[in-house]
Amino acid sequence: MATDIYPFGDIELKWQEEWEEDGLFSVLEKEGATKYYCLEMYPYPSGKIHIGHVRVYSIGDVLARFRRMKGFNVLHPIGWDSFGLPAENAAIERGIHPAKWTASNIEKMKSQLKRLGYSYDWDREVATYRPEYYRWNQWIFLQMYKKGLAYKKEASVNFCPKCNTVLANEQVEEGKCWRCGSEVVQKSLSQWFLKITDYADELLECLDSMSGWPDRVKVMQQNWIGKSRGVMVNFTLEGKDFPIFTTRPDTMYGVTFMAIAPEHPLVDEIIRKSSDKNLESFVKRIRKQDTVKRTAEDYEKEGIATGKHVINPLNDEKIPLYVVNFVLMEYGTGAIMAVPAHDQRDFEFAKKYGLPVKVVIQDEKNTLQADSMEEAFTEDGINVDSGPITGLGNREGVEKISKYIEQKGIGRGTVHYRLKDWLISRQRYWGTPIPVVYCEKCGTVPVSEEDLPVVLPEDVKFTGKDNPLKTSRSFLHTTCPACGGKATRETDTMDTFIDSSWYFDRYCSPREDRAPFNRHAAGYWMNVDQYIGGIEHAILHLLYARFFTKFLRDIGLQGVDEPFERLLTQGMVTKETYHCPTHGYLYPEEVAEEKACKKCGKKVSVGRTEKMSKSKKNVIDPDDIIRRYGADTTRLFILFASPPEKDLEWSESGVEGAFRFLNRVYRLFEPNIPRLKENRTQLEAYETDLSNGKKVSEIEQSILHTVHKTLKKVGEDIEYRFHFNTAIAAVMEMVNFLYSCIGQKDNDKNNILPYLYALKSLLIILHPFVPHITEEIWHAAGFQGYLINEPWPSVDEELARQDMVTIVVQINGRLRAKFEAPADADRDTLQENALSLERTKQYTEGRTVRKIIVVKNRLVNIVVT
């Protein structure tokens, strides 16, 4: 075992092969055992894992290994989110079929994940591009169709001309496609939707009971669902109904202008009939802006008059209609009434464009004058100039005016949701075919369940200009399931978020061929105890997964209300950028030590630290780190550098520090391997004596206190706080302590067993973080079985709590060493401990000890000449 640098390559490959050969991580339902389902969001098979993958999967592996050592029956699966546009683009660019490209990428990434030693049950691996998986996407769609939750309608949609597909609102970022960055346009198409809005109330209400989720994510979902109570009122525009939704009907007599979203269907009609070219250019510009930024309080309010006027049904006033940037189509009807006197956003807009301000709620303390107001009055007050509610408190006025509106037949009370039904149609090939045909006689007809899956054809042409499915005659032309006549298939495929909305259920029984998953298996494993993934999925994936879970519950497939009991959203991995004036952004390996470009020698500018991205080339190749330092070092650094919920700044020196620590651990065990082997039987007896309350010496107390203090700290940090960085720091302190004990244990034969007990405990404590090096030492020391099957030791609370103090050792007044001792230890004990330290011997060897000064609970100063 002796080596200056531990042979991580040989060690890691050796144990990975043995774990796989023995099926160590395969798991079955075990009645009576407490299950633990640990899951990280599955990857897209792009062809190569990145450091972000390493971070999330290392976090999950620590939790999975720790829980198994704690006695849980752990399910820790992995699979591939393998449909999507990149594979289709690869087909166009490389002339390779998406299935072949995807399969090749999966094999590459699978080998990389195995090289990191993750404890996955590969027997449960799924890939969503395979017919045996997407068959059940189609089956679930048909169940929703039967229940009226899947429907098709003509709608104005976001369309990416480059990707040639529809995008959900959530996939448009600052007016551009989330994938390719092209400008998104509005297009009217017949599209398939899932009625997620039918579950809006439950999706909202259940958030209150989800204590294991970060508040940030729950607030994001709450805001996205956006439930509000109010009144739908019919204003009129050129003799036609112009409905708006408002939560403040008590202010309707104060409306001075109407505002409409640039995306509203009426806008294009108004533009066609208008001679104002500024109107069209304004609308085009605003439609490209990010919708989140547009509605921010501090975002500049912009608008343009349409030349049209709307009639207020309560007082018949004509009020101008503006297209504005702060109204979204997703809210209400895409149009709002504006009351500048009582809404700050409306007030700012009115002041900017010289529009009237009309007070209809009066401040009881200070009389408001419209022409002297400096901000909107948004507090409660008394309604004035407000028809039937004049003189009432505005809270009472809300209820009375709502009834008045309903009595007049110009509106009705209603509940509004910001959440819209889920648009799932995509005009692409590489996705799940929607199982519907169109028959001239029967109309829209669902495919029979017996005929599933509707398989993607291979005789398609990838031109990049249209949906490839339209080029396959074998696919397009079929027979009607109802009448047997000629029919054509739906050529839209499903949004790939369908795949990830239930994959966690499929892991419970991945080879089930009679249903999406086995009910008994799902009943045992679901819900997921710990889910781990990025905050960027807070709205899309996590909301859709909750919706699917509730639907599958309602049709009797499984019995949980929510898919994920606890959620951990890890931060990003960041790194500084390098930029050459000639060659642009550079990869780290393209920069010389003196910060010069290796291509041209010019000085490189170092940019700010930001999220790793291929576009800015500030990425680190995990394979390179593993090749240079090993998988355990890679894992240890990524876990130690930052708490998981925070961003992690990449540091080469940090990686080197993790590597030095593991070498230090390896060297700590080198001389102790023979001792562990020779004393294995005695060590077992010693452990039994400890569990039976054996009295221990002061030196033993020092060692045992360190062991149990570390056990307690690491266990609690993993289980309750996810503070892997502080857990590792505690282990590092324990290693330092064990080094300080070298020599101390050799002076007294009775001290060897507590020291060996500490070494054995160290291997167990370290194993979830660095499984390879600990497995190697464990077996070299003669211990039996795999470490993941070793029970996590129980904490002796008394030993963990024992008051210990750090004693400073000085030689002629200069600090040379430290050690821990029980508080109030006597002079002889402190003196003996100090003299036994290797560092003390190093500085006193060949010299005469003249005097030893002991200060209780503080220091030992050894005077030598």
PDB file of N, CA and C in Angstrom, residues 12-30 36-38 60-69 72-78 113-125 507 525 632 635 767-768 770-772 774-775 785-790:
ATOM      1  N   GLU A  12      -9.998   2.994  -8.087  1.00  0.00           N
ATOM      2  CA  GLU A  12     -11.372   3.350  -8.451  1.00  0.00           C
ATOM      3  C   GLU A  12     -11.955   2.391  -9.477  1.00  0.00           C
ATOM      4  N   LEU A  13     -11.197   2.077 -10.512  1.00  0.00           N
ATOM      5  CA  LEU A  13     -11.701   1.140 -11.518  1.00  0.00           C
ATOM      6  C   LEU A  13     -11.935  -0.246 -10.917  1.00  0.00           C
ATOM      7  N   LYS A  14     -11.044  -0.645 -10.040  1.00  0.00           N
ATOM      8  CA  LYS A  14     -11.171  -1.957  -9.397  1.00  0.00           C
ATOM      9  C   LYS A  14     -12.494  -2.073  -8.654  1.00  0.00           C
ATOM     10  N   TRP A  15     -12.810  -1.070  -7.831  1.00  0.00           N
ATOM     11  CA  TRP A  15     -14.013  -1.188  -7.018  1.00  0.00           C
ATOM     12  C   TRP A  15     -15.287  -0.952  -7.824  1.00  0.00           C
ATOM     13  N   GLN A  16     -15.203  -0.118  -8.839  1.00  0.00           N
ATOM     14  CA  GLN A  16     -16.372   0.059  -9.698  1.00  0.00           C
ATOM     15  C   GLN A  16     -16.751  -1.250 -10.381  1.00  0.00           C
ATOM     16  N   GLU A  17     -15.740  -1.972 -10.829  1.00  0.00           N
ATOM     17  CA  GLU A  17     -15.995  -3.270 -11.472  1.00  0.00           C
ATOM     18  C   GLU A  17     -16.580  -4.271 -10.480  1.00  0.00           C
ATOM     19  N   GLU A  18     -16.036  -4.293  -9.270  1.00  0.00           N
ATOM     20  CA  GLU A  18     -16.530  -5.253  -8.279  1.00  0.00           C
ATOM     21  C   GLU A  18     -17.958  -4.917  -7.850  1.00  0.00           C
ATOM     22  N   TRP A  19     -18.246  -3.637  -7.638  1.00  0.00           N
ATOM     23  CA  TRP A  19     -19.610  -3.232  -7.265  1.00  0.00           C
ATOM     24  C   TRP A  19     -20.608  -3.664  -8.332  1.00  0.00           C
ATOM     25  N   GLU A  20     -20.220  -3.427  -9.599  1.00  0.00           N
ATOM     26  CA  GLU A  20     -21.141  -3.765 -10.694  1.00  0.00           C
ATOM     27  C   GLU A  20     -21.301  -5.273 -10.819  1.00  0.00           C
ATOM     28  N   GLU A  21     -20.204  -5.995 -10.712  1.00  0.00           N
ATOM     29  CA  GLU A  21     -20.255  -7.456 -10.847  1.00  0.00           C
ATOM     30  C   GLU A  21     -21.147  -8.072  -9.776  1.00  0.00           C
ATOM     31  N   ASP A  22     -21.125  -7.519  -8.578  1.00  0.00           N
ATOM     32  CA  ASP A  22     -21.927  -8.057  -7.476  1.00  0.00           C
ATOM     33  C   ASP A  22     -23.336  -7.464  -7.405  1.00  0.00           C
ATOM     34  N   GLY A  23     -23.665  -6.573  -8.352  1.00  0.00           N
ATOM     35  CA  GLY A  23     -24.995  -5.954  -8.340  1.00  0.00           C
ATOM     36  C   GLY A  23     -25.275  -5.244  -7.025  1.00  0.00           C
ATOM     37  N   LEU A  24     -24.260  -4.541  -6.523  1.00  0.00           N
ATOM     38  CA  LEU A  24     -24.328  -3.994  -5.167  1.00  0.00           C
ATOM     39  C   LEU A  24     -25.466  -2.999  -4.975  1.00  0.00           C
ATOM     40  N   PHE A  25     -25.801  -2.254  -6.026  1.00  0.00           N
ATOM     41  CA  PHE A  25     -26.768  -1.182  -5.855  1.00  0.00           C
ATOM     42  C   PHE A  25     -28.164  -1.531  -6.374  1.00  0.00           C
ATOM     43  N   SER A  26     -28.346  -2.781  -6.821  1.00  0.00           N
ATOM     44  CA  SER A  26     -29.671  -3.219  -7.237  1.00  0.00           C
ATOM     45  C   SER A  26     -30.564  -3.366  -6.013  1.00  0.00           C
ATOM     46  N   VAL A  27     -31.836  -3.048  -6.177  1.00  0.00           N
ATOM     47  CA  VAL A  27     -32.736  -3.045  -5.018  1.00  0.00           C
ATOM     48  C   VAL A  27     -34.104  -3.580  -5.406  1.00  0.00           C
ATOM     49  N   LEU A  28     -34.748  -4.210  -4.458  1.00  0.00           N
ATOM     50  CA  LEU A  28     -36.114  -4.717  -4.638  1.00  0.00           C
ATOM     51  C   LEU A  28     -36.978  -4.217  -3.486  1.00  0.00           C
ATOM     52  N   GLU A  29     -38.295  -4.283  -3.686  1.00  0.00           N
ATOM     53  CA  GLU A  29     -39.180  -3.947  -2.568  1.00  0.00           C
ATOM     54  C   GLU A  29     -38.928  -4.954  -1.448  1.00  0.00           C
ATOM     55  N   LYS A  30     -38.888  -4.456  -0.233  1.00  0.00           N
ATOM     56  CA  LYS A  30     -38.628  -5.314   0.900  1.00  0.00           C
ATOM     57  C   LYS A  30     -39.640  -4.972   1.989  1.00  0.00           C
ATOM     58  N   TYR A  36     -36.322   4.378   1.130  1.00  0.00           N
ATOM     59  CA  TYR A  36     -35.864   5.748   0.910  1.00  0.00           C
ATOM     60  C   TYR A  36     -35.600   5.895  -0.577  1.00  0.00           C
ATOM     61  N   TYR A  37     -36.360   6.780  -1.220  1.00  0.00           N
ATOM     62  CA  TYR A  37     -36.263   6.995  -2.657  1.00  0.00           C
ATOM     63  C   TYR A  37     -35.513   8.308  -2.876  1.00  0.00           C
ATOM     64  N   CYS A  38     -34.277   8.180  -3.361  1.00  0.00           N
ATOM     65  CA  CYS A  38     -33.425   9.343  -3.609  1.00  0.00           C
ATOM     66  C   CYS A  38     -33.273   9.509  -5.120  1.00  0.00           C
ATOM     67  N   GLY A  60     -26.576  13.700  -4.564  1.00  0.00           N
ATOM     68  CA  GLY A  60     -27.516  12.578  -4.449  1.00  0.00           C
ATOM     69  C   GLY A  60     -26.850  11.311  -3.975  1.00  0.00           C
ATOM     70  N   ASP A  61     -25.628  11.083  -4.425  1.00  0.00           N
ATOM     71  CA  ASP A  61     -24.954   9.839  -4.051  1.00  0.00           C
ATOM     72  C   ASP A  61     -24.595   9.818  -2.574  1.00  0.00           C
ATOM     73  N   VAL A  62     -24.197  10.958  -2.031  1.00  0.00           N
ATOM     74  CA  VAL A  62     -23.922  11.023  -0.589  1.00  0.00           C
ATOM     75  C   VAL A  62     -25.176  10.650   0.192  1.00  0.00           C
ATOM     76  N   LEU A  63     -26.310  11.240  -0.197  1.00  0.00           N
ATOM     77  CA  LEU A  63     -27.561  10.964   0.515  1.00  0.00           C
ATOM     78  C   LEU A  63     -27.971   9.500   0.387  1.00  0.00           C
ATOM     79  N   ALA A  64     -27.824   8.935  -0.815  1.00  0.00           N
ATOM     80  CA  ALA A  64     -28.221   7.542  -1.036  1.00  0.00           C
ATOM     81  C   ALA A  64     -27.342   6.585  -0.232  1.00  0.00           C
ATOM     82  N   ARG A  65     -26.039   6.788  -0.261  1.00  0.00           N
ATOM     83  CA  ARG A  65     -25.128   5.909   0.476  1.00  0.00           C
ATOM     84  C   ARG A  65     -25.343   6.051   1.987  1.00  0.00           C
ATOM     85  N   PHE A  66     -25.481   7.273   2.443  1.00  0.00           N
ATOM     86  CA  PHE A  66     -25.687   7.508   3.869  1.00  0.00           C
ATOM     87  C   PHE A  66     -26.962   6.823   4.363  1.00  0.00           C
ATOM     88  N   ARG A  67     -28.057   6.974   3.620  1.00  0.00           N
ATOM     89  CA  ARG A  67     -29.329   6.373   4.037  1.00  0.00           C
ATOM     90  C   ARG A  67     -29.250   4.846   4.026  1.00  0.00           C
ATOM     91  N   ARG A  68     -28.535   4.299   3.083  1.00  0.00           N
ATOM     92  CA  ARG A  68     -28.402   2.838   3.066  1.00  0.00           C
ATOM     93  C   ARG A  68     -27.621   2.369   4.290  1.00  0.00           C
ATOM     94  N   MET A  69     -26.568   3.103   4.652  1.00  0.00           N
ATOM     95  CA  MET A  69     -25.795   2.753   5.840  1.00  0.00           C
ATOM     96  C   MET A  69     -26.606   2.957   7.115  1.00  0.00           C
ATOM     97  N   PHE A  72     -31.787   1.997   5.625  1.00  0.00           N
ATOM     98  CA  PHE A  72     -32.935   2.150   4.736  1.00  0.00           C
ATOM     99  C   PHE A  72     -32.787   1.269   3.503  1.00  0.00           C
ATOM    100  N   ASN A  73     -33.921   0.902   2.930  1.00  0.00           N
ATOM    101  CA  ASN A  73     -33.954   0.213   1.641  1.00  0.00           C
ATOM    102  C   ASN A  73     -33.995   1.307   0.578  1.00  0.00           C
ATOM    103  N   VAL A  74     -32.850   1.548  -0.068  1.00  0.00           N
ATOM    104  CA  VAL A  74     -32.680   2.759  -0.882  1.00  0.00           C
ATOM    105  C   VAL A  74     -32.864   2.480  -2.369  1.00  0.00           C
ATOM    106  N   LEU A  75     -33.762   3.248  -2.983  1.00  0.00           N
ATOM    107  CA  LEU A  75     -33.907   3.258  -4.441  1.00  0.00           C
ATOM    108  C   LEU A  75     -33.199   4.506  -4.963  1.00  0.00           C
ATOM    109  N   HIS A  76     -32.199   4.288  -5.830  1.00  0.00           N
ATOM    110  CA  HIS A  76     -31.412   5.394  -6.382  1.00  0.00           C
ATOM    111  C   HIS A  76     -31.220   5.127  -7.882  1.00  0.00           C
ATOM    112  N   PRO A  77     -32.203   5.501  -8.698  1.00  0.00           N
ATOM    113  CA  PRO A  77     -32.166   5.158 -10.123  1.00  0.00           C
ATOM    114  C   PRO A  77     -31.631   6.289 -11.003  1.00  0.00           C
ATOM    115  N   ILE A  78     -31.458   5.980 -12.273  1.00  0.00           N
ATOM    116  CA  ILE A  78     -30.969   6.953 -13.252  1.00  0.00           C
ATOM    117  C   ILE A  78     -31.562   6.591 -14.616  1.00  0.00           C
ATOM    118  N   LEU A 113     -20.561   8.519 -15.874  1.00  0.00           N
ATOM    119  CA  LEU A 113     -21.217   8.461 -14.564  1.00  0.00           C
ATOM    120  C   LEU A 113     -20.717   7.270 -13.754  1.00  0.00           C
ATOM    121  N   LYS A 114     -20.507   6.144 -14.425  1.00  0.00           N
ATOM    122  CA  LYS A 114     -19.975   4.977 -13.722  1.00  0.00           C
ATOM    123  C   LYS A 114     -18.565   5.243 -13.222  1.00  0.00           C
ATOM    124  N   ARG A 115     -17.806   6.029 -13.992  1.00  0.00           N
ATOM    125  CA  ARG A 115     -16.428   6.335 -13.593  1.00  0.00           C
ATOM    126  C   ARG A 115     -16.378   7.170 -12.316  1.00  0.00           C
ATOM    127  N   LEU A 116     -17.478   7.852 -11.986  1.00  0.00           N
ATOM    128  CA  LEU A 116     -17.539   8.646 -10.760  1.00  0.00           C
ATOM    129  C   LEU A 116     -18.025   7.830  -9.564  1.00  0.00           C
ATOM    130  N   GLY A 117     -18.385   6.572  -9.813  1.00  0.00           N
ATOM    131  CA  GLY A 117     -18.710   5.673  -8.711  1.00  0.00           C
ATOM    132  C   GLY A 117     -20.063   5.894  -8.075  1.00  0.00           C
ATOM    133  N   TYR A 118     -21.008   6.438  -8.825  1.00  0.00           N
ATOM    134  CA  TYR A 118     -22.330   6.689  -8.248  1.00  0.00           C
ATOM    135  C   TYR A 118     -23.081   5.372  -8.022  1.00  0.00           C
ATOM    136  N   SER A 119     -23.829   5.324  -6.930  1.00  0.00           N
ATOM    137  CA  SER A 119     -24.480   4.075  -6.511  1.00  0.00           C
ATOM    138  C   SER A 119     -25.853   3.914  -7.163  1.00  0.00           C
ATOM    139  N   TYR A 120     -25.894   3.954  -8.488  1.00  0.00           N
ATOM    140  CA  TYR A 120     -27.161   3.836  -9.214  1.00  0.00           C
ATOM    141  C   TYR A 120     -27.553   2.379  -9.409  1.00  0.00           C
ATOM    142  N   ASP A 121     -28.850   2.154  -9.361  1.00  0.00           N
ATOM    143  CA  ASP A 121     -29.393   0.856  -9.740  1.00  0.00           C
ATOM    144  C   ASP A 121     -29.599   0.888 -11.258  1.00  0.00           C
ATOM    145  N   TRP A 122     -28.566   0.495 -11.988  1.00  0.00           N
ATOM    146  CA  TRP A 122     -28.626   0.576 -13.449  1.00  0.00           C
ATOM    147  C   TRP A 122     -29.633  -0.405 -14.040  1.00  0.00           C
ATOM    148  N   ASP A 123     -30.081  -1.365 -13.268  1.00  0.00           N
ATOM    149  CA  ASP A 123     -31.111  -2.284 -13.761  1.00  0.00           C
ATOM    150  C   ASP A 123     -32.424  -1.544 -14.036  1.00  0.00           C
ATOM    151  N   ARG A 124     -32.590  -0.373 -13.434  1.00  0.00           N
ATOM    152  CA  ARG A 124     -33.836   0.384 -13.582  1.00  0.00           C
ATOM    153  C   ARG A 124     -33.711   1.522 -14.602  1.00  0.00           C
ATOM    154  N   GLU A 125     -32.620   1.547 -15.334  1.00  0.00           N
ATOM    155  CA  GLU A 125     -32.370   2.611 -16.305  1.00  0.00           C
ATOM    156  C   GLU A 125     -33.525   2.718 -17.317  1.00  0.00           C
ATOM    157  N   TYR A 507     -39.562   4.392 -12.738  1.00  0.00           N
ATOM    158  CA  TYR A 507     -38.421   3.770 -12.067  1.00  0.00           C
ATOM    159  C   TYR A 507     -38.860   2.705 -11.066  1.00  0.00           C
ATOM    160  N   TRP A 525     -42.714   2.482  -3.212  1.00  0.00           N
ATOM    161  CA  TRP A 525     -41.629   3.448  -3.351  1.00  0.00           C
ATOM    162  C   TRP A 525     -42.064   4.912  -3.321  1.00  0.00           C
ATOM    163  N   ASP A 632     -12.748  10.355  -6.594  1.00  0.00           N
ATOM    164  CA  ASP A 632     -12.981  10.743  -5.199  1.00  0.00           C
ATOM    165  C   ASP A 632     -12.603  12.204  -4.950  1.00  0.00           C
ATOM    166  N   ARG A 635     -15.295  14.423  -6.505  1.00  0.00           N
ATOM    167  CA  ARG A 635     -16.479  14.432  -5.652  1.00  0.00           C
ATOM    168  C   ARG A 635     -16.243  15.268  -4.398  1.00  0.00           C
ATOM    169  N   HIS A 767     -17.003   7.347   3.890  1.00  0.00           N
ATOM    170  CA  HIS A 767     -17.420   6.550   2.729  1.00  0.00           C
ATOM    171  C   HIS A 767     -18.464   7.220   1.832  1.00  0.00           C
ATOM    172  N   PRO A 768     -19.536   7.835   2.339  1.00  0.00           N
ATOM    173  CA  PRO A 768     -20.515   8.433   1.415  1.00  0.00           C
ATOM    174  C   PRO A 768     -19.912   9.500   0.499  1.00  0.00           C
ATOM    175  N   VAL A 770     -16.381   9.775  -0.369  1.00  0.00           N
ATOM    176  CA  VAL A 770     -15.288   9.250  -1.207  1.00  0.00           C
ATOM    177  C   VAL A 770     -15.297   7.723  -1.100  1.00  0.00           C
ATOM    178  N   PRO A 771     -16.140   7.057  -1.861  1.00  0.00           N
ATOM    179  CA  PRO A 771     -16.358   5.615  -1.656  1.00  0.00           C
ATOM    180  C   PRO A 771     -15.210   4.717  -2.087  1.00  0.00           C
ATOM    181  N   HIS A 772     -14.380   5.156  -3.044  1.00  0.00           N
ATOM    182  CA  HIS A 772     -13.359   4.250  -3.578  1.00  0.00           C
ATOM    183  C   HIS A 772     -12.181   4.083  -2.629  1.00  0.00           C
ATOM    184  N   THR A 774     -11.976   4.709   0.507  1.00  0.00           N
ATOM    185  CA  THR A 774     -12.382   4.092   1.777  1.00  0.00           C
ATOM    186  C   THR A 774     -12.624   2.598   1.603  1.00  0.00           C
ATOM    187  N   GLU A 775     -13.198   2.200   0.463  1.00  0.00           N
ATOM    188  CA  GLU A 775     -13.414   0.771   0.203  1.00  0.00           C
ATOM    189  C   GLU A 775     -12.074   0.040   0.121  1.00  0.00           C
ATOM    190  N   GLY A 785     -17.016  -7.551   3.762  1.00  0.00           N
ATOM    191  CA  GLY A 785     -18.197  -6.921   3.178  1.00  0.00           C
ATOM    192  C   GLY A 785     -17.905  -5.523   2.643  1.00  0.00           C
ATOM    193  N   TYR A 786     -18.898  -4.995   1.954  1.00  0.00           N
ATOM    194  CA  TYR A 786     -18.743  -3.662   1.382  1.00  0.00           C
ATOM    195  C   TYR A 786     -19.121  -2.599   2.418  1.00  0.00           C
ATOM    196  N   LEU A 787     -18.460  -1.469   2.325  1.00  0.00           N
ATOM    197  CA  LEU A 787     -18.703  -0.399   3.292  1.00  0.00           C
ATOM    198  C   LEU A 787     -20.134   0.127   3.241  1.00  0.00           C
ATOM    199  N   ILE A 788     -20.755   0.133   2.060  1.00  0.00           N
ATOM    200  CA  ILE A 788     -22.115   0.658   1.958  1.00  0.00           C
ATOM    201  C   ILE A 788     -23.102  -0.198   2.756  1.00  0.00           C
ATOM    202  N   ASN A 789     -22.701  -1.452   3.038  1.00  0.00           N
ATOM    203  CA  ASN A 789     -23.551  -2.334   3.850  1.00  0.00           C
ATOM    204  C   ASN A 789     -23.191  -2.283   5.329  1.00  0.00           C
ATOM    205  N   GLU A 790     -22.189  -1.480   5.670  1.00  0.00           N
ATOM    206  CA  GLU A 790     -21.777  -1.364   7.067  1.00  0.00           C
ATOM    207  C   GLU A 790     -22.731  -0.396   7.778  1.00  0.00           C
TER     208      GLU A 790
END
